[in-house]
Coordinates of C-alpha atoms and ligand atoms in Angstrom, one line a residue:
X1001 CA 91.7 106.8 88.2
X1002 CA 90.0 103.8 90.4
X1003 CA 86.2 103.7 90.2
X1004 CA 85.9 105.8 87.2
X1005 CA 85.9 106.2 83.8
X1006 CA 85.6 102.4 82.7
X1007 CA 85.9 101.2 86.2
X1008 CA 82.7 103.4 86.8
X1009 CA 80.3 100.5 87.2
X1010 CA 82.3 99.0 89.9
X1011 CA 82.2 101.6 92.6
X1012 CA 78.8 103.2 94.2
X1013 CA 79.1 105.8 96.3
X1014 CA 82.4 104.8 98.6
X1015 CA 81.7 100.9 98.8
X1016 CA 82.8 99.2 95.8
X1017 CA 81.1 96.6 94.7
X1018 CA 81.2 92.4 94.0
X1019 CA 80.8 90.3 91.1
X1020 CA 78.0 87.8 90.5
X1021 CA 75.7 86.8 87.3
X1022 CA 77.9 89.6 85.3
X1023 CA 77.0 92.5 86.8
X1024 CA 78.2 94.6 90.0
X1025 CA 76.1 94.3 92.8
X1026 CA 75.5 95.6 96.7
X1027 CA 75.5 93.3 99.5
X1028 CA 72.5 93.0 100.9
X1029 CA 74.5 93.0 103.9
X1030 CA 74.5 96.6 104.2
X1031 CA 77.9 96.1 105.8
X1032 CA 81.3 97.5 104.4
X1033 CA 84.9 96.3 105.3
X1034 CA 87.6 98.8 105.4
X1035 CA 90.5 98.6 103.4
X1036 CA 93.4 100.3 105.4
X1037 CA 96.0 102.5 103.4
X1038 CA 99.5 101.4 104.8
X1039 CA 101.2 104.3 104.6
X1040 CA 98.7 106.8 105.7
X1041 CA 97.3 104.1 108.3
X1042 CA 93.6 105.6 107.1
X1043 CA 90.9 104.0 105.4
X1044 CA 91.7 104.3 101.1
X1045 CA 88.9 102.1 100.4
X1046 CA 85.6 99.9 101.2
X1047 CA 84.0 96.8 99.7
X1048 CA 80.6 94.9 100.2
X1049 CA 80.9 92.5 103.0
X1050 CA 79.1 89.8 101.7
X1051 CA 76.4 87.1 103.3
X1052 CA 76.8 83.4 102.7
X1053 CA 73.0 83.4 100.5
X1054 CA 75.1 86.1 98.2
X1055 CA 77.5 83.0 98.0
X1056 CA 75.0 80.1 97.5
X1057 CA 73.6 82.4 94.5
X1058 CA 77.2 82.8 93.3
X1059 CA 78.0 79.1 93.5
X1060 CA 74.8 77.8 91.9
X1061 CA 75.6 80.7 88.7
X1062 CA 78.7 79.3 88.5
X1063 CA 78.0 75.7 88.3
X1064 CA 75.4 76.7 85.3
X1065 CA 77.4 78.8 83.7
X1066 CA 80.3 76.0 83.9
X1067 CA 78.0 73.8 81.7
X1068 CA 77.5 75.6 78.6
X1069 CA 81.2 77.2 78.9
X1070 CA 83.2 73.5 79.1
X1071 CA 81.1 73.3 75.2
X1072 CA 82.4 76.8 74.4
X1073 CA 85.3 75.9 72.0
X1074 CA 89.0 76.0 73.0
X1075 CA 89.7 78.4 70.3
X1076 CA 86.8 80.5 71.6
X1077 CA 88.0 80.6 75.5
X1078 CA 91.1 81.5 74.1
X1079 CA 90.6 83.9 72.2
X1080 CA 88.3 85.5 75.4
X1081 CA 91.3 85.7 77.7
X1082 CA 93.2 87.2 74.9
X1083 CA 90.8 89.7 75.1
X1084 CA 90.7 90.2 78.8
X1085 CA 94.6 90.7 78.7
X1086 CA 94.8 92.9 76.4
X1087 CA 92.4 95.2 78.4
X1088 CA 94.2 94.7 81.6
X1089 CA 97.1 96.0 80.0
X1090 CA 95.2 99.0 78.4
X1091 CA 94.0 99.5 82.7
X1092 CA 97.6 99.4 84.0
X1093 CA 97.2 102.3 85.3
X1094 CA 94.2 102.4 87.6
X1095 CA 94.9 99.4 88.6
X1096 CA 98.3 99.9 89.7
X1097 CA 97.1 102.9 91.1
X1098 CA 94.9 100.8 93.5
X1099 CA 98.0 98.3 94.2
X1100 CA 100.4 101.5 95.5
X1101 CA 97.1 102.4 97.7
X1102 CA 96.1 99.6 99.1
X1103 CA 99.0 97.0 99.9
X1104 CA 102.0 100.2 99.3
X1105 CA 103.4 98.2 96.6
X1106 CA 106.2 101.1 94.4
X1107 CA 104.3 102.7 91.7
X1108 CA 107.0 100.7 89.3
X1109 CA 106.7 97.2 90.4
X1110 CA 103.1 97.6 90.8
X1111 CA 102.8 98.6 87.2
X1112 CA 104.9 95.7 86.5
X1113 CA 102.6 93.7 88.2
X1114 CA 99.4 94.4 86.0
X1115 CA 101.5 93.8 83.2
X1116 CA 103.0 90.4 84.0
X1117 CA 99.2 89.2 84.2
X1118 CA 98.2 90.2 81.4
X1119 CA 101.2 88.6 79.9
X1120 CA 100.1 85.1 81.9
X1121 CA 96.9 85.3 80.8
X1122 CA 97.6 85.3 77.4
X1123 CA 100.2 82.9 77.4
X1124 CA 97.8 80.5 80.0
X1125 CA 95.4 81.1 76.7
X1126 CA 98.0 79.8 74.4
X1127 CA 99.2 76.6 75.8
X1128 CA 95.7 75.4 77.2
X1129 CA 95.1 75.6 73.1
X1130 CA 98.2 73.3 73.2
X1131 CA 98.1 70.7 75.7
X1132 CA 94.1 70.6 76.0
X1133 CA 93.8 69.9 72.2
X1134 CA 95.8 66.8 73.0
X1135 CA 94.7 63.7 74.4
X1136 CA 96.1 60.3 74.5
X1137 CA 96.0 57.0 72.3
X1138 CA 96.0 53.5 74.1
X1139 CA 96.2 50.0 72.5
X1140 CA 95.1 47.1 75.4
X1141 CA 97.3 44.3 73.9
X1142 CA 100.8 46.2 75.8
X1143 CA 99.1 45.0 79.1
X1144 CA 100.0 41.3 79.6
X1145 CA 97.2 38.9 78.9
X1146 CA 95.0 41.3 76.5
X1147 CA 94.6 41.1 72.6
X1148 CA 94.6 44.4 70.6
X1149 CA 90.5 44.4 71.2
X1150 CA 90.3 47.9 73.0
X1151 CA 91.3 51.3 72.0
X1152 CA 91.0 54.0 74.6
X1153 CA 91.3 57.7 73.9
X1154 CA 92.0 60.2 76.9
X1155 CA 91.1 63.7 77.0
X1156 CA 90.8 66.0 79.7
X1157 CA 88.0 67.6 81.0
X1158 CA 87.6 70.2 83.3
X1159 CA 86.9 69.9 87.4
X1160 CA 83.7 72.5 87.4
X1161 CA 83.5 75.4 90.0
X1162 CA 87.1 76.3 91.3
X1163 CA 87.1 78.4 94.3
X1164 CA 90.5 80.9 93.9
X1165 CA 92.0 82.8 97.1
X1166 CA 94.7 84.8 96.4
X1167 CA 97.2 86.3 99.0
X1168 CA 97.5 90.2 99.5
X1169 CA 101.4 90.8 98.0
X1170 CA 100.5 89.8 94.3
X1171 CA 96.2 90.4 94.3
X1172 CA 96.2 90.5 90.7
X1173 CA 99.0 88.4 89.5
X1174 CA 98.7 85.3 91.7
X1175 CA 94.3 86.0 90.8
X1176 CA 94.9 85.5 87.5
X1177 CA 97.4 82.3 87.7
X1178 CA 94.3 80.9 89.2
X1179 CA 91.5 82.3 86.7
X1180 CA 93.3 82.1 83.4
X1181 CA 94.1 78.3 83.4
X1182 CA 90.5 78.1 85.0
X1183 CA 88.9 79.3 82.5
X1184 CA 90.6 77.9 79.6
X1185 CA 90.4 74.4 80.5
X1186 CA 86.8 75.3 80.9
X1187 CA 85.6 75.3 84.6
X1188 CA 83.9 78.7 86.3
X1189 CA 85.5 80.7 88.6
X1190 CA 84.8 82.0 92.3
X1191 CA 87.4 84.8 93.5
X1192 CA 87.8 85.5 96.8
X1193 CA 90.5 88.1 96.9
X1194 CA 92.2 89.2 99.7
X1195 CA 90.6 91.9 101.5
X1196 CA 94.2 94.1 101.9
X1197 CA 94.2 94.0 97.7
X1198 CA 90.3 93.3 96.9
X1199 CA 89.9 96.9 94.9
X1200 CA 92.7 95.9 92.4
X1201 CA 91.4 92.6 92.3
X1202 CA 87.5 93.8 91.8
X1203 CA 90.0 96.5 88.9
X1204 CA 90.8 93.2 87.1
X1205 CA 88.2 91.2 87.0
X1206 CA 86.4 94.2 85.7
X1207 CA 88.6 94.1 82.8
X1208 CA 87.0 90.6 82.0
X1209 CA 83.9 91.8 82.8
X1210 CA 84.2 93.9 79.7
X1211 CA 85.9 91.4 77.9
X1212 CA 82.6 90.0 77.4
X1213 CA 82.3 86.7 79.3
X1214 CA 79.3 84.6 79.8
X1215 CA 77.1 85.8 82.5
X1216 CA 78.2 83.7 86.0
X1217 CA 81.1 82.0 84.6
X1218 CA 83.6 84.4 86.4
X1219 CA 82.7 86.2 90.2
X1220 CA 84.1 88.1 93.1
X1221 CA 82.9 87.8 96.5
X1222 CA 84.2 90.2 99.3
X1223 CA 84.8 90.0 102.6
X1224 CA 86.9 89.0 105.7
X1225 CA 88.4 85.5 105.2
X1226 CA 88.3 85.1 108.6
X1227 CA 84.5 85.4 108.2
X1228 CA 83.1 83.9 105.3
X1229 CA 86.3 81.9 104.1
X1230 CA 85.0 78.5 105.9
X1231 CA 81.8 79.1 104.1
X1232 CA 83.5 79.5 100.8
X1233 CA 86.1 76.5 101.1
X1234 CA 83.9 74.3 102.3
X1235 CA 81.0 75.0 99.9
X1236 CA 79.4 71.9 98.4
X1237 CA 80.0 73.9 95.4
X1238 CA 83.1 74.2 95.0
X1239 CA 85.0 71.7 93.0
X1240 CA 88.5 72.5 93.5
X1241 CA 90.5 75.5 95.6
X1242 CA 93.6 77.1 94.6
X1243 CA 94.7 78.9 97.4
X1244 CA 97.8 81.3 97.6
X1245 CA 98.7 82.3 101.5
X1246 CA 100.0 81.6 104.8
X1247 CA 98.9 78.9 107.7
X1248 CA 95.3 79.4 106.5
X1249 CA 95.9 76.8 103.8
X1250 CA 97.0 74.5 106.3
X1251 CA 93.7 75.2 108.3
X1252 CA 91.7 74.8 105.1
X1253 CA 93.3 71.6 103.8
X1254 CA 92.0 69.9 107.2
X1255 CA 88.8 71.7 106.6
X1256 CA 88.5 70.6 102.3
X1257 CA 85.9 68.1 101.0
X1258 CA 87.2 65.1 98.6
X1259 CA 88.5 67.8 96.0
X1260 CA 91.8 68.6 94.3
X1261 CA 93.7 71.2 96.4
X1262 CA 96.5 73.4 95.0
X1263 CA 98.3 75.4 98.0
X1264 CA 100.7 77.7 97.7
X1265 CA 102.3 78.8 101.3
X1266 CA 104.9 80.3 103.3
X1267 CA 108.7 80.1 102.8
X1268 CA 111.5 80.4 104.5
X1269 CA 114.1 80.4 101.8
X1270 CA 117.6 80.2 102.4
X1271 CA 120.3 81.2 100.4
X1272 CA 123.7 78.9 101.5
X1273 CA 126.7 81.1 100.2
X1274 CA 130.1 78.7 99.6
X1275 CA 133.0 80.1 100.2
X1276 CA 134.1 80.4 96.1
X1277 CA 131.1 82.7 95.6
X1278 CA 131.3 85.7 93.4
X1279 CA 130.3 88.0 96.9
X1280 CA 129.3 90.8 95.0
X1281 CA 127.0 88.7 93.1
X1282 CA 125.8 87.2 96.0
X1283 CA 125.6 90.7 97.9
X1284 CA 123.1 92.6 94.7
X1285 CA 121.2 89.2 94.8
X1286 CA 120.8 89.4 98.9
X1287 CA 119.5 93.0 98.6
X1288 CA 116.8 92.0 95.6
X1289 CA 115.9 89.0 97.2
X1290 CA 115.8 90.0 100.9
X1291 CA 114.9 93.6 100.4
X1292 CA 112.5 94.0 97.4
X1293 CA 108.4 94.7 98.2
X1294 CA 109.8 95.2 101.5
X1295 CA 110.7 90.8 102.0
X1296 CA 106.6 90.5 101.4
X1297 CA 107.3 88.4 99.0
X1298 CA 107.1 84.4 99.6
X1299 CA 110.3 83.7 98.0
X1300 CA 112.2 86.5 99.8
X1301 CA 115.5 85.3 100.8
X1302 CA 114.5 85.3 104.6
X1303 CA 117.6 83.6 105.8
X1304 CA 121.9 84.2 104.9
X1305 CA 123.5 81.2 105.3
X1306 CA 126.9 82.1 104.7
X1307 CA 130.5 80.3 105.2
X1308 CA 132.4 81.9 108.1
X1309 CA 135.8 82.3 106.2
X1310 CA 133.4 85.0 103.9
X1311 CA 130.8 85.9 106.3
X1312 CA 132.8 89.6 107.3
X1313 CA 133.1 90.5 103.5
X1314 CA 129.8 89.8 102.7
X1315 CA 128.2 91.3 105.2
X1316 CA 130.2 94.5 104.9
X1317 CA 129.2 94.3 101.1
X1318 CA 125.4 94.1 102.0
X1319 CA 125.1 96.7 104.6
X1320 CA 126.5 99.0 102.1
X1321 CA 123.7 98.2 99.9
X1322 CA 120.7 99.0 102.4
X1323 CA 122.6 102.3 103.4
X1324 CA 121.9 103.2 99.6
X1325 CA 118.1 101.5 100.0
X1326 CA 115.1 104.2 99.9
X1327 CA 112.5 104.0 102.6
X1328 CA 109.1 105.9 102.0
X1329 CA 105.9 106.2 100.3
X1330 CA 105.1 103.6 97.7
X1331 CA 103.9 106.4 95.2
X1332 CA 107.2 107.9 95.4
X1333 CA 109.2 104.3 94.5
X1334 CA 111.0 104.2 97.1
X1335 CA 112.5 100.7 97.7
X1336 CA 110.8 100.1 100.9
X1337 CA 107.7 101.3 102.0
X1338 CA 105.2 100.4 104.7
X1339 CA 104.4 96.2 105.8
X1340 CA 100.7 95.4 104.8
X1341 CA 99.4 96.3 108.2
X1342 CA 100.3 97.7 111.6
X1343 CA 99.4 93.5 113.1
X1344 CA 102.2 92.7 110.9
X1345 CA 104.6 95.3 112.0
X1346 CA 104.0 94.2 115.2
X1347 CA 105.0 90.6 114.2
X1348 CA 107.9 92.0 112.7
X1349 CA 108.7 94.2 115.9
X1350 CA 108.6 90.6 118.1
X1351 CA 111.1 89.1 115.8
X1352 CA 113.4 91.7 115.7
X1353 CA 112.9 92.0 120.0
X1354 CA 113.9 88.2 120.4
X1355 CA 117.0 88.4 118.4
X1356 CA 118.2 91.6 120.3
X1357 CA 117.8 89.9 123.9
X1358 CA 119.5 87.1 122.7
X1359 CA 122.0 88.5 121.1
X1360 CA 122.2 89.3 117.3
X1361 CA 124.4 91.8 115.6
X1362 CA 122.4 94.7 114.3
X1363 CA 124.2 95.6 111.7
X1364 CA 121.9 99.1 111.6
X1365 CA 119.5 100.6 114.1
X1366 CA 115.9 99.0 114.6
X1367 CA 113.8 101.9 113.1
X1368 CA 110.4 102.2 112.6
X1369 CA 107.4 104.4 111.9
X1370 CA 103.7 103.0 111.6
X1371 CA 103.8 100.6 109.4
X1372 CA 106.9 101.6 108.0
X1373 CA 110.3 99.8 109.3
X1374 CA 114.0 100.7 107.6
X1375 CA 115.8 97.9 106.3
X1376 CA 117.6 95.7 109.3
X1377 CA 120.6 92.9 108.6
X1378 CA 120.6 91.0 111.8
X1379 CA 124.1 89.3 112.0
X1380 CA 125.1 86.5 114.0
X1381 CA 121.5 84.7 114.6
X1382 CA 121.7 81.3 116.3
X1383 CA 119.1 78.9 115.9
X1384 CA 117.8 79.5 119.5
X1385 CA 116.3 82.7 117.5
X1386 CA 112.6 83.3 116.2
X1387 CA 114.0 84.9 113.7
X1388 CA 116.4 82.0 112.4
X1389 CA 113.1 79.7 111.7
X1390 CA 109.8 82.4 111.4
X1391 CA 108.3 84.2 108.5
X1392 CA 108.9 88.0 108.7
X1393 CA 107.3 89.0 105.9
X1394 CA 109.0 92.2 106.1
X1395 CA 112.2 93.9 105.7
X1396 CA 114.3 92.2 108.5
X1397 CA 117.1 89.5 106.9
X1398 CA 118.9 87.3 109.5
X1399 CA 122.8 86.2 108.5
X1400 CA 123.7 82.6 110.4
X1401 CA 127.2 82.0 109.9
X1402 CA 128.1 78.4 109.5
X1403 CA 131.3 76.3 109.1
X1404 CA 130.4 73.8 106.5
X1405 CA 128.4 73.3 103.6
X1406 CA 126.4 70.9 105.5
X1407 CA 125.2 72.6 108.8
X1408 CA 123.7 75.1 106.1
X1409 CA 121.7 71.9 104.3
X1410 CA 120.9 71.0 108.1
X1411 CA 119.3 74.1 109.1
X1412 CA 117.4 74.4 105.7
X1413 CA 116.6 70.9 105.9
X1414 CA 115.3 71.4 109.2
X1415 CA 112.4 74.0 108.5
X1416 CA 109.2 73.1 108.5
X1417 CA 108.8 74.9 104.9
X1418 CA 110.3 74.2 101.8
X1419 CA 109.4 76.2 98.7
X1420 CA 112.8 77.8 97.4
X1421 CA 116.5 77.9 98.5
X1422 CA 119.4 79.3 96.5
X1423 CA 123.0 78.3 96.3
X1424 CA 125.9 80.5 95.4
X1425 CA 129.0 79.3 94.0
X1426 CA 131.8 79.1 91.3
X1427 CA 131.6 75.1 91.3
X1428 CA 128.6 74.0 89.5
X1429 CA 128.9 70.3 90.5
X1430 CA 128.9 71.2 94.5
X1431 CA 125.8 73.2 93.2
X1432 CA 124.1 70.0 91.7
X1433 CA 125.0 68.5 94.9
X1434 CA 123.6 71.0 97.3
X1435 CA 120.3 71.3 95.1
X1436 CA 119.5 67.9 94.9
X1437 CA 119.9 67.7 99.3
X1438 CA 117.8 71.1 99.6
X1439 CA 114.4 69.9 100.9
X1440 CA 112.8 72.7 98.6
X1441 CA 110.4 72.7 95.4
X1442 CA 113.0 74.9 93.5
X1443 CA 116.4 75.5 94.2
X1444 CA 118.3 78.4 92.0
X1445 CA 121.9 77.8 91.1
X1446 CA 123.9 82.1 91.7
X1447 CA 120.6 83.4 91.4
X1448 CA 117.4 84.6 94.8
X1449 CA 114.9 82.5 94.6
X1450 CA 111.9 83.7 92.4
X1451 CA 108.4 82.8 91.6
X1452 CA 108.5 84.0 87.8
X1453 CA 109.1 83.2 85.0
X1454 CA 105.2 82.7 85.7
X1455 CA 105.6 79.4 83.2
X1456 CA 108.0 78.1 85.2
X1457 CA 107.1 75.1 87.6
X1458 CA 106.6 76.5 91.1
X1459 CA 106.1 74.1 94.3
X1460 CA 106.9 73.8 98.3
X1461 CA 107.3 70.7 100.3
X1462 CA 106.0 70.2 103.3
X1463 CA 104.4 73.1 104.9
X1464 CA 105.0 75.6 102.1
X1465 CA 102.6 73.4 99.7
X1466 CA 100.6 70.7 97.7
X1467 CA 100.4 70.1 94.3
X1468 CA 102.4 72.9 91.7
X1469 CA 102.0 75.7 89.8
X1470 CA 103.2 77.0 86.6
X1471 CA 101.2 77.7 83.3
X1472 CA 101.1 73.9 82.3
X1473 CA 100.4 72.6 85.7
X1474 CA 97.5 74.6 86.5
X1475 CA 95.7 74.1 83.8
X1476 CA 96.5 70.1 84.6
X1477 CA 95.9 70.4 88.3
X1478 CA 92.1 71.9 87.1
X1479 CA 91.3 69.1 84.8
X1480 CA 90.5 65.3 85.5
X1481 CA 91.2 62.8 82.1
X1482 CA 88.1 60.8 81.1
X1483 CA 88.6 58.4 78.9
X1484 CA 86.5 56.3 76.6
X1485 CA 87.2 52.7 75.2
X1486 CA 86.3 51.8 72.2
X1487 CA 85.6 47.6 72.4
X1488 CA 86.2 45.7 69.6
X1489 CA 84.7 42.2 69.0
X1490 CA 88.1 40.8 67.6
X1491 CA 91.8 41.8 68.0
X1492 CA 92.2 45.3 65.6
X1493 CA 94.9 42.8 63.4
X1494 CA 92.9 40.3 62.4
X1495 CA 91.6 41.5 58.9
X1496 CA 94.2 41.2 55.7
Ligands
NAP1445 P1 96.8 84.8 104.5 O1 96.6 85.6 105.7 O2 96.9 83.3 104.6 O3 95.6 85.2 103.5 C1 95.5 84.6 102.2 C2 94.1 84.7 101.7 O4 93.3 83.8 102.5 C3 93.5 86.1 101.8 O5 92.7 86.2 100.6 C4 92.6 86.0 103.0 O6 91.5 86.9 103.0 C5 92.1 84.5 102.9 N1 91.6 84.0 104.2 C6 91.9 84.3 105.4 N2 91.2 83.5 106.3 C7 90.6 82.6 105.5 C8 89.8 81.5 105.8 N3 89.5 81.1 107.0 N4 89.3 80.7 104.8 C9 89.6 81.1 103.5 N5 90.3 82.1 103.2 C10 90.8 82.9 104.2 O7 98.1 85.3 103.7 P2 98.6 86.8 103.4 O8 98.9 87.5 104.6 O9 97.6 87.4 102.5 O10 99.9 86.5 102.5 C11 101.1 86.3 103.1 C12 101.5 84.8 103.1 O11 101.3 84.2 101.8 C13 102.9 84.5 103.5 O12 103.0 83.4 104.3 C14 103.5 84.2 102.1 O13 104.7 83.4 102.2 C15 102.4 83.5 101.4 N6 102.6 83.5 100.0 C16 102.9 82.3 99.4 C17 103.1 82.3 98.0 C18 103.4 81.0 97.3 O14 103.1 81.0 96.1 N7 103.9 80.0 98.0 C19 102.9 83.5 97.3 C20 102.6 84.7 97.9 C21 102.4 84.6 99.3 P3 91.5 88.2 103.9 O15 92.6 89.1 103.4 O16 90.2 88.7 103.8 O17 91.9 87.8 105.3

């Protein structure tokens, strides 16, 4: 169960509490902030509101504990996040438990969710042994104008402190595809996690608490964003941010020193749907990639794009999915369960309003409870919709019916995000076509869009991102290369 057993050390009375200098402290704050149960609309759980000294402290830690860890060897780091994954998957449990309470993520996926880290940790482990264990070789005389009298050898080194703020829908997951290929490329970490999400979080890094880490090199600071996340990002510090979230990123790239930023925002992925498509293909994919974590997911399908000559059938084929979709509590699986929080609801609620007065099909009745809102297909959206551009982040999937492969490239083209789309057809060489005019990081070929596998590259243009993630390119984006050149007083040739 959370807070005990292992986890003991972590909770003290009912405040959990944060991570600095390898051990779990209280805020000198004296405050708490409230972590709100979605389902039950109560408060599950409380953590330390920290004070921007309890940051400074956690900052200077870090940047010593950095030191000695980038001469730690590679096979040593390694083998420590082995280690640290191994026990994360040992906590599934507890730590899932925390998910289902605090964000309402299904017992099942939330399980999955511990699992899949561990999984990325480890394999984060393995290829920083790779690619970090490699450098370059250089000979000056390919540059016009130079003899062979300079040899320079590249390596890469790490950045320092890295400052990692993970979103709400994946606390654990999306924390550790920030702290794995950290750590093994040899910088310290400062996590900020999310404050819907923070117990899991303060869950895992427990797990390399125990894993036996130097003192400093890893912490966790709570509290609002809204209220010490200026202080964090733009710490003097802090050497790099990896940043998973909404418009916030936006805010803080404005905001960020002259340091490497890796952002990872909104979406507004579009799934174009040709008129050769295998529907009922299309249909099971709609439903996973609209529907699943209730659409909180940043590469939820969140807009149909769909060929008119098809647009009856497939619709007809989805909205016999949802009738079969199960709406409830997250402990009991059910399919979909309650949005993060009642402000997002709300959001939701104002989407849903604006297509209704101006007229889109509902293909079911608006329903909700709380938090909690049942499925909703909105047919027949026209760009003069909200709905047709925003975010929901919920369980609401609008259908805009075009009449040719390109209005659907338009209106995709048009957003001001651009992380995933997906095309469905039977013709893989209109597919190759479509991809390559899709203004999107990824774009899957008969298949929702989809963050994992987690070694995949992952990236958005425009306002969804900068920079890329995946296994091999964080640990990139969280090294610089040095190099050193080795001088020679005649060309390397010259002897024999
Ligand atoms: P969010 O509101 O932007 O929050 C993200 C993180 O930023 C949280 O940890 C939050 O802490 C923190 N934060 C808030 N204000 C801050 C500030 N001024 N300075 C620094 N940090 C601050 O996003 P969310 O609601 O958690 O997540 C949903 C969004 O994330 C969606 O837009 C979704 O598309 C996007 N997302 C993107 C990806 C991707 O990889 N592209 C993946 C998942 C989600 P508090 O919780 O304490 O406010």
């Amino acid at each position: 169960m959370a807070g005990t057993g292992v986890f003991a050390d972590v909770l003290e009375g009912d405040v959990y509490k944060y991570y600095a200098d390898g051990e779990w402290k209280k805020s000198s704050s004296g405050k708490s902030v409230a972590i709100i149960n979605p389902m039950t609309r109560k408060t599950q759980y409380k953590v330390q509101a920290c004070t921007q000294e309890e940051v400074n402290k956690v900052m200077e830690s870090a940047k010593t504990a950095q030191k000695s860890w980038a001469k730690t060897p590679l096979w040593k780091r390694a083998e420590l996040l082995h280690k640290a994954a191994a026990i994360l998957k040992e906590h599934k449990a507890p730590i899932a438990e925390c998910l289902v309470k605090e964000i309402a993520k299904p017992a099942k996926e939330a399980v999955t969710e511990v699992v899949r880290s561990g999984d990325l940790v480890s394999y984060t482990a393995e290829e920083g042994v790779r690619i970090l264990g490699e450098g370059k070789f250089l000979v000056s005389d390919s540059f016009p104008g130079n003899q062979r009298t300079k040899y320079c050898l590249t390596s890469k080194i790490p950045l320092g402190v890295i400052l990692a703020i993970p979103p709400f829908n994946y606390p654990v997951n999306l924390a550790v595809s920030k702290i794995a290929p950290a750590l093994i490329a040899g910088n310290s970490l400062v996590l900020k996690p999310p404050t819907q999400g923070a117990v899991s979080a303060l869950h895992m890094v427990h797990c390399f608490h125990l894993a036996g880490f130097p003192k400093g090199l890893i912490s966790c600071v709570t509290g609002k964003g809204s209220e010490i996340g200026d202080f964090l990002t733009m710490h003097p510090g802090v050497n790099c941010i990896s940043f998973t979230g909404g418009d916030t990123g936006i805010a803080i790239s404005k905001k960020a020193g002259m340091i490497p930023l890796q952002m990872e925002l909104g979406g507004k992925d579009a799934c174009i749907v040709l008129e050769d498509a295998d529907l009922d293909l299309v249909a099971a994919n709609i439903i996973k990639g609209g529907f699943s974590y209730s659409g909180q997911r940043c590469t939820a399908v969140k807009v149909v794009l769909v060929m008119e000559s098809v647009a009856d059938l497939l619709v007809e084929k989805v909205k016999a999915k949802v009738a079969k979709l199960t709406v409830g509590a997250p402990e009991d699986d059910c399919d979909i369960t309650p949005v993060v929080s009642e402000s997002s609801a709300n959001f939701i609620e104002g989407l849903v309003k604006d297509a209704k007065e101006k007229g889109a099909t509902f293909c079911q009745e608006y329903k909700r409870d709380g938090n909690l809102i049942w499925p909703l297909l909105l047919d027949n959206v026209r760009p003069d919709m909200r709905i047709a551009w925003e975010e929901p982040f919920g369980p609401v999937l609008p259908v805009i019916r075009i009449n040719s492969v390109e209005e659907g490239i338009h209106h995709c083209n048009a957003s001001n995000f651009g992380l995933q789309g997906c095309v469905f057809t039977k013709d893989v060489n209109k597919a190759i076509l479509i991809s390559d005019a899709m203004e999107t990081g990824t774009v899957q070929i008969n298949s929702a869009p989809a963050r994992g596998p987690d070694h995949f590259p992952f990236q958005g243009l425009k306002d969804s991102g900068i920079g890329s993630q995946g296994v091999t390119n964080s640990i990139n984006m969280m090294t610089k290369i040095k190099t050193t050149v080795i001088n020679l007083p005649t060309p390397s040739y010259t002897m024999g």
